[in-house]
GROMACS .gro file of C-alpha atoms in nm:
model
  251
    1UNK     CA    1  -0.269  -1.972  -0.387
    2UNK     CA    2  -0.377  -1.625  -0.511
    3UNK     CA    3  -0.340  -1.359  -0.246
    4UNK     CA    4  -0.661  -1.188  -0.134
    5UNK     CA    5  -0.659  -0.811  -0.159
    6UNK     CA    6  -0.864  -0.548   0.025
    7UNK     CA    7  -0.897  -0.187  -0.087
    8UNK     CA    8  -0.979   0.077   0.173
    9UNK     CA    9  -1.081   0.436   0.096
   10UNK     CA   10  -1.032   0.652   0.407
   11UNK     CA   11  -1.273   0.946   0.404
   12UNK     CA   12  -1.294   1.233   0.651
   13UNK     CA   13  -1.518   1.537   0.655
   14UNK     CA   14  -1.258   1.790   0.769
   15UNK     CA   15  -1.036   1.947   0.504
   16UNK     CA   16  -0.832   2.262   0.556
   17UNK     CA   17  -0.846   2.392   0.200
   18UNK     CA   18  -1.182   2.248   0.091
   19UNK     CA   19  -1.415   2.173   0.385
   20UNK     CA   20  -1.661   1.890   0.332
   21UNK     CA   21  -1.511   1.803  -0.006
   22UNK     CA   22  -1.609   1.436   0.007
   23UNK     CA   23  -1.976   1.535  -0.009
   24UNK     CA   24  -1.955   1.808  -0.275
   25UNK     CA   25  -2.205   1.714  -0.546
   26UNK     CA   26  -2.210   1.972  -0.823
   27UNK     CA   27  -2.176   1.686  -1.073
   28UNK     CA   28  -2.494   1.526  -0.944
   29UNK     CA   29  -2.295   1.280  -0.733
   30UNK     CA   30  -2.091   1.328  -0.417
   31UNK     CA   31  -1.717   1.337  -0.484
   32UNK     CA   32  -1.677   1.022  -0.275
   33UNK     CA   33  -1.924   0.836  -0.497
   34UNK     CA   34  -1.710   0.915  -0.801
   35UNK     CA   35  -1.410   0.767  -0.620
   36UNK     CA   36  -1.600   0.460  -0.505
   37UNK     CA   37  -1.740   0.383  -0.850
   38UNK     CA   38  -1.406   0.441  -1.020
   39UNK     CA   39  -1.219   0.210  -0.783
   40UNK     CA   40  -1.491  -0.055  -0.776
   41UNK     CA   41  -1.489  -0.066  -1.158
   42UNK     CA   42  -1.123  -0.175  -1.156
   43UNK     CA   43  -1.230  -0.515  -1.016
   44UNK     CA   44  -0.887  -0.545  -0.854
   45UNK     CA   45  -1.012  -0.605  -0.501
   46UNK     CA   46  -1.174  -0.898  -0.325
   47UNK     CA   47  -1.336  -0.639  -0.096
   48UNK     CA   48  -1.356  -0.260  -0.110
   49UNK     CA   49  -1.445  -0.053   0.197
   50UNK     CA   50  -1.494   0.316   0.275
   51UNK     CA   51  -1.363   0.398   0.624
   52UNK     CA   52  -1.490   0.714   0.793
   53UNK     CA   53  -1.538   0.874   1.133
   54UNK     CA   54  -1.812   1.107   1.004
   55UNK     CA   55  -2.178   1.009   1.035
   56UNK     CA   56  -2.265   1.232   0.739
   57UNK     CA   57  -2.023   1.047   0.513
   58UNK     CA   58  -2.142   0.709   0.641
   59UNK     CA   59  -2.506   0.792   0.563
   60UNK     CA   60  -2.430   0.929   0.215
   61UNK     CA   61  -2.209   0.630   0.129
   62UNK     CA   62  -2.490   0.393   0.224
   63UNK     CA   63  -2.727   0.574  -0.012
   64UNK     CA   64  -2.510   0.494  -0.313
   65UNK     CA   65  -2.459   0.132  -0.208
   66UNK     CA   66  -2.100   0.145  -0.083
   67UNK     CA   67  -1.955  -0.091   0.174
   68UNK     CA   68  -1.880   0.162   0.451
   69UNK     CA   69  -1.763   0.130   0.811
   70UNK     CA   70  -1.733   0.376   1.097
   71UNK     CA   71  -1.396   0.419   1.268
   72UNK     CA   72  -1.264   0.619   1.559
   73UNK     CA   73  -1.077   0.945   1.513
   74UNK     CA   74  -0.729   0.906   1.367
   75UNK     CA   75  -0.439   1.134   1.283
   76UNK     CA   76  -0.381   0.971   0.944
   77UNK     CA   77  -0.557   0.777   0.672
   78UNK     CA   78  -0.318   0.488   0.729
   79UNK     CA   79  -0.435   0.454   1.090
   80UNK     CA   80  -0.797   0.460   0.973
   81UNK     CA   81  -0.724   0.187   0.717
   82UNK     CA   82  -0.553  -0.021   0.985
   83UNK     CA   83  -0.858  -0.008   1.214
   84UNK     CA   84  -1.075  -0.151   0.938
   85UNK     CA   85  -0.820  -0.417   0.851
   86UNK     CA   86  -0.779  -0.533   1.211
   87UNK     CA   87  -1.140  -0.650   1.194
   88UNK     CA   88  -1.056  -0.880   0.901
   89UNK     CA   89  -0.678  -0.932   0.933
   90UNK     CA   90  -0.704  -1.307   0.873
   91UNK     CA   91  -0.892  -1.257   0.546
   92UNK     CA   92  -0.645  -1.055   0.336
   93UNK     CA   93  -0.275  -1.070   0.259
   94UNK     CA   94  -0.254  -0.731   0.085
   95UNK     CA   95  -0.419  -0.398   0.162
   96UNK     CA   96  -0.429  -0.089  -0.060
   97UNK     CA   97  -0.495   0.257   0.083
   98UNK     CA   98  -0.676   0.442  -0.197
   99UNK     CA   99  -0.704   0.820  -0.163
  100UNK     CA  100  -1.063   0.935  -0.118
  101UNK     CA  101  -1.014   1.260  -0.312
  102UNK     CA  102  -0.895   1.119  -0.645
  103UNK     CA  103  -1.212   1.060  -0.851
  104UNK     CA  104  -1.013   1.001  -1.170
  105UNK     CA  105  -0.760   0.758  -1.027
  106UNK     CA  106  -0.593   0.542  -1.291
  107UNK     CA  107  -0.663   0.167  -1.277
  108UNK     CA  108  -0.305   0.107  -1.387
  109UNK     CA  109  -0.175   0.293  -1.082
  110UNK     CA  110  -0.366   0.069  -0.844
  111UNK     CA  111  -0.257  -0.237  -1.038
  112UNK     CA  112   0.112  -0.142  -1.016
  113UNK     CA  113   0.094  -0.094  -0.639
  114UNK     CA  114  -0.049  -0.444  -0.604
  115UNK     CA  115   0.191  -0.595  -0.857
  116UNK     CA  116   0.492  -0.455  -0.671
  117UNK     CA  117   0.403  -0.661  -0.365
  118UNK     CA  118   0.323  -0.971  -0.566
  119UNK     CA  119   0.650  -0.975  -0.760
  120UNK     CA  120   0.889  -0.848  -0.489
  121UNK     CA  121   0.841  -1.085  -0.193
  122UNK     CA  122   1.078  -0.887   0.033
  123UNK     CA  123   0.878  -0.565  -0.005
  124UNK     CA  124   0.651  -0.490   0.289
  125UNK     CA  125   0.503  -0.175   0.140
  126UNK     CA  126   0.464  -0.029  -0.210
  127UNK     CA  127   0.393   0.305  -0.372
  128UNK     CA  128   0.441   0.498  -0.699
  129UNK     CA  129   0.655   0.771  -0.855
  130UNK     CA  130   0.611   0.988  -1.164
  131UNK     CA  131   0.878   1.194  -1.342
  132UNK     CA  132   0.916   1.566  -1.265
  133UNK     CA  133   1.028   1.782  -1.556
  134UNK     CA  134   0.973   2.141  -1.438
  135UNK     CA  135   1.211   2.307  -1.194
  136UNK     CA  136   0.921   2.486  -1.023
  137UNK     CA  137   0.775   2.150  -0.923
  138UNK     CA  138   1.112   1.995  -0.843
  139UNK     CA  139   1.188   2.279  -0.601
  140UNK     CA  140   0.838   2.300  -0.450
  141UNK     CA  141   0.813   2.173  -0.094
  142UNK     CA  142   0.454   2.068  -0.164
  143UNK     CA  143   0.589   1.811  -0.413
  144UNK     CA  144   0.734   1.514  -0.228
  145UNK     CA  145   1.030   1.363  -0.409
  146UNK     CA  146   1.154   1.005  -0.387
  147UNK     CA  147   1.491   0.849  -0.467
  148UNK     CA  148   1.530   0.473  -0.517
  149UNK     CA  149   1.806   0.226  -0.583
  150UNK     CA  150   1.839   0.051  -0.919
  151UNK     CA  151   1.583  -0.215  -0.820
  152UNK     CA  152   1.313   0.037  -0.721
  153UNK     CA  153   1.361   0.012  -0.346
  154UNK     CA  154   1.304   0.349  -0.180
  155UNK     CA  155   1.612   0.518  -0.038
  156UNK     CA  156   1.447   0.839   0.082
  157UNK     CA  157   1.144   1.066   0.049
  158UNK     CA  158   1.175   1.441   0.099
  159UNK     CA  159   1.010   1.776   0.043
  160UNK     CA  160   1.356   1.905  -0.046
  161UNK     CA  161   1.523   1.870  -0.385
  162UNK     CA  162   1.660   1.516  -0.403
  163UNK     CA  163   1.886   1.443  -0.576
  164UNK     CA  164   2.040   1.790  -0.542
  165UNK     CA  165   2.216   1.931  -0.854
  166UNK     CA  166   2.541   2.052  -0.697
  167UNK     CA  167   2.648   2.241  -1.010
  168UNK     CA  168   2.309   2.407  -1.052
  169UNK     CA  169   2.001   2.316  -1.251
  170UNK     CA  170   2.040   2.302  -1.626
  171UNK     CA  171   1.759   2.221  -1.872
  172UNK     CA  172   1.993   1.979  -2.048
  173UNK     CA  173   1.961   1.744  -1.750
  174UNK     CA  174   1.602   1.683  -1.860
  175UNK     CA  175   1.686   1.587  -2.218
  176UNK     CA  176   1.684   1.225  -2.107
  177UNK     CA  177   1.495   1.051  -1.825
  178UNK     CA  178   1.440   1.291  -1.537
  179UNK     CA  179   1.645   1.217  -1.224
  180UNK     CA  180   1.362   1.373  -1.019
  181UNK     CA  181   1.055   1.171  -0.932
  182UNK     CA  182   0.735   1.283  -0.767
  183UNK     CA  183   0.595   1.055  -0.502
  184UNK     CA  184   0.241   0.952  -0.595
  185UNK     CA  185   0.055   0.892  -0.269
  186UNK     CA  186  -0.114   0.556  -0.300
  187UNK     CA  187   0.014   0.277  -0.076
  188UNK     CA  188   0.004  -0.101  -0.073
  189UNK     CA  189   0.084  -0.297   0.242
  190UNK     CA  190   0.123  -0.654   0.350
  191UNK     CA  191  -0.146  -0.689   0.613
  192UNK     CA  192   0.077  -0.800   0.899
  193UNK     CA  193   0.317  -0.514   0.832
  194UNK     CA  194   0.040  -0.250   0.823
  195UNK     CA  195  -0.083  -0.363   1.163
  196UNK     CA  196   0.273  -0.339   1.302
  197UNK     CA  197   0.347  -0.001   1.141
  198UNK     CA  198   0.047   0.170   1.295
  199UNK     CA  199   0.157   0.071   1.647
  200UNK     CA  200   0.500   0.233   1.608
  201UNK     CA  201   0.560   0.587   1.738
  202UNK     CA  202   0.641   0.867   1.495
  203UNK     CA  203   1.006   0.861   1.395
  204UNK     CA  204   1.244   1.161   1.408
  205UNK     CA  205   1.257   1.197   1.028
  206UNK     CA  206   0.880   1.164   0.999
  207UNK     CA  207   0.837   1.447   1.249
  208UNK     CA  208   1.082   1.670   1.062
  209UNK     CA  209   0.948   1.619   0.709
  210UNK     CA  210   0.584   1.548   0.806
  211UNK     CA  211   0.592   1.237   0.586
  212UNK     CA  212   0.454   0.923   0.749
  213UNK     CA  213   0.628   0.684   0.506
  214UNK     CA  214   0.957   0.786   0.668
  215UNK     CA  215   0.850   0.599   0.982
  216UNK     CA  216   0.875   0.277   0.783
  217UNK     CA  217   1.187   0.376   0.592
  218UNK     CA  218   1.374   0.484   0.904
  219UNK     CA  219   1.306   0.141   1.053
  220UNK     CA  220   1.469  -0.028   0.753
  221UNK     CA  221   1.146  -0.140   0.589
  222UNK     CA  222   1.159  -0.232   0.218
  223UNK     CA  223   0.930   0.005   0.028
  224UNK     CA  224   0.903  -0.085  -0.341
  225UNK     CA  225   0.842   0.208  -0.577
  226UNK     CA  226   0.690   0.150  -0.921
  227UNK     CA  227   0.714   0.408  -1.200
  228UNK     CA  228   0.410   0.562  -1.368
  229UNK     CA  229   0.415   0.822  -1.643
  230UNK     CA  230   0.183   1.074  -1.477
  231UNK     CA  231   0.069   1.165  -1.125
  232UNK     CA  232  -0.282   1.128  -0.991
  233UNK     CA  233  -0.512   1.430  -0.995
  234UNK     CA  234  -0.636   1.499  -0.644
  235UNK     CA  235  -0.906   1.743  -0.535
  236UNK     CA  236  -0.750   1.971  -0.274
  237UNK     CA  237  -0.885   2.320  -0.347
  238UNK     CA  238  -1.205   2.485  -0.476
  239UNK     CA  239  -1.023   2.541  -0.807
  240UNK     CA  240  -0.941   2.170  -0.833
  241UNK     CA  241  -1.304   2.080  -0.776
  242UNK     CA  242  -1.431   2.338  -1.028
  243UNK     CA  243  -1.198   2.193  -1.292
  244UNK     CA  244  -1.318   1.841  -1.212
  245UNK     CA  245  -1.681   1.948  -1.248
  246UNK     CA  246  -1.599   2.101  -1.585
  247UNK     CA  247  -1.429   1.781  -1.703
  248UNK     CA  248  -1.734   1.578  -1.600
  249UNK     CA  249  -1.960   1.808  -1.803
  250UNK     CA  250  -1.747   1.739  -2.109
  251UNK     CA  251  -1.746   1.361  -2.073
   0.00000   0.00000   0.00000
């Protein structure tokens, strides 16, 4: 039987670098509406839901016809997704947490996250990685790197340089496929695993790196990582949003 799939877009009003970004509307539409329409157009989900704890977001989402639900306050988007899924846990086998600040998200990225769980039965969670080819990005702590085994199973995620070039970085290393991969933050989960994961306490490595996927990895969970050729473009700063508005004007 085909597995039923739910997509959840967690959306919060607070944002350190760009307050209220979900409701910015210089394009004529709120940012969240761009995300909703883009994801809905993929037709990859049996149900798509916006999950928010903000009344303002709830009201705006209703105006553009989204399926939206209120949640309690949560420390992470994953916890917010889990609250929504607990209400319908017997309806879906797979859940995808779609970032609410990526209005140009690639359909192929979402598809690969789903496919990873469909074709690797042992995987309980899935995500993506894109090649890094500039040392500035490889060394940046804001860029989360991932290392996998030969089958694509995640070995570790870190803000540090992994793998580390013991003999120093040389441009010649990048003449072939890059050994460095950027973690692209979209997640797929098997429903039963998601509901377990969000009851576990933070793990020691998660606390150190401030990366919630390490909670699963430290517990021995199989996270399958699929390769994509480019990262997603998120809206994190006023500059990011201004560039997005400009791209929309040129469409």
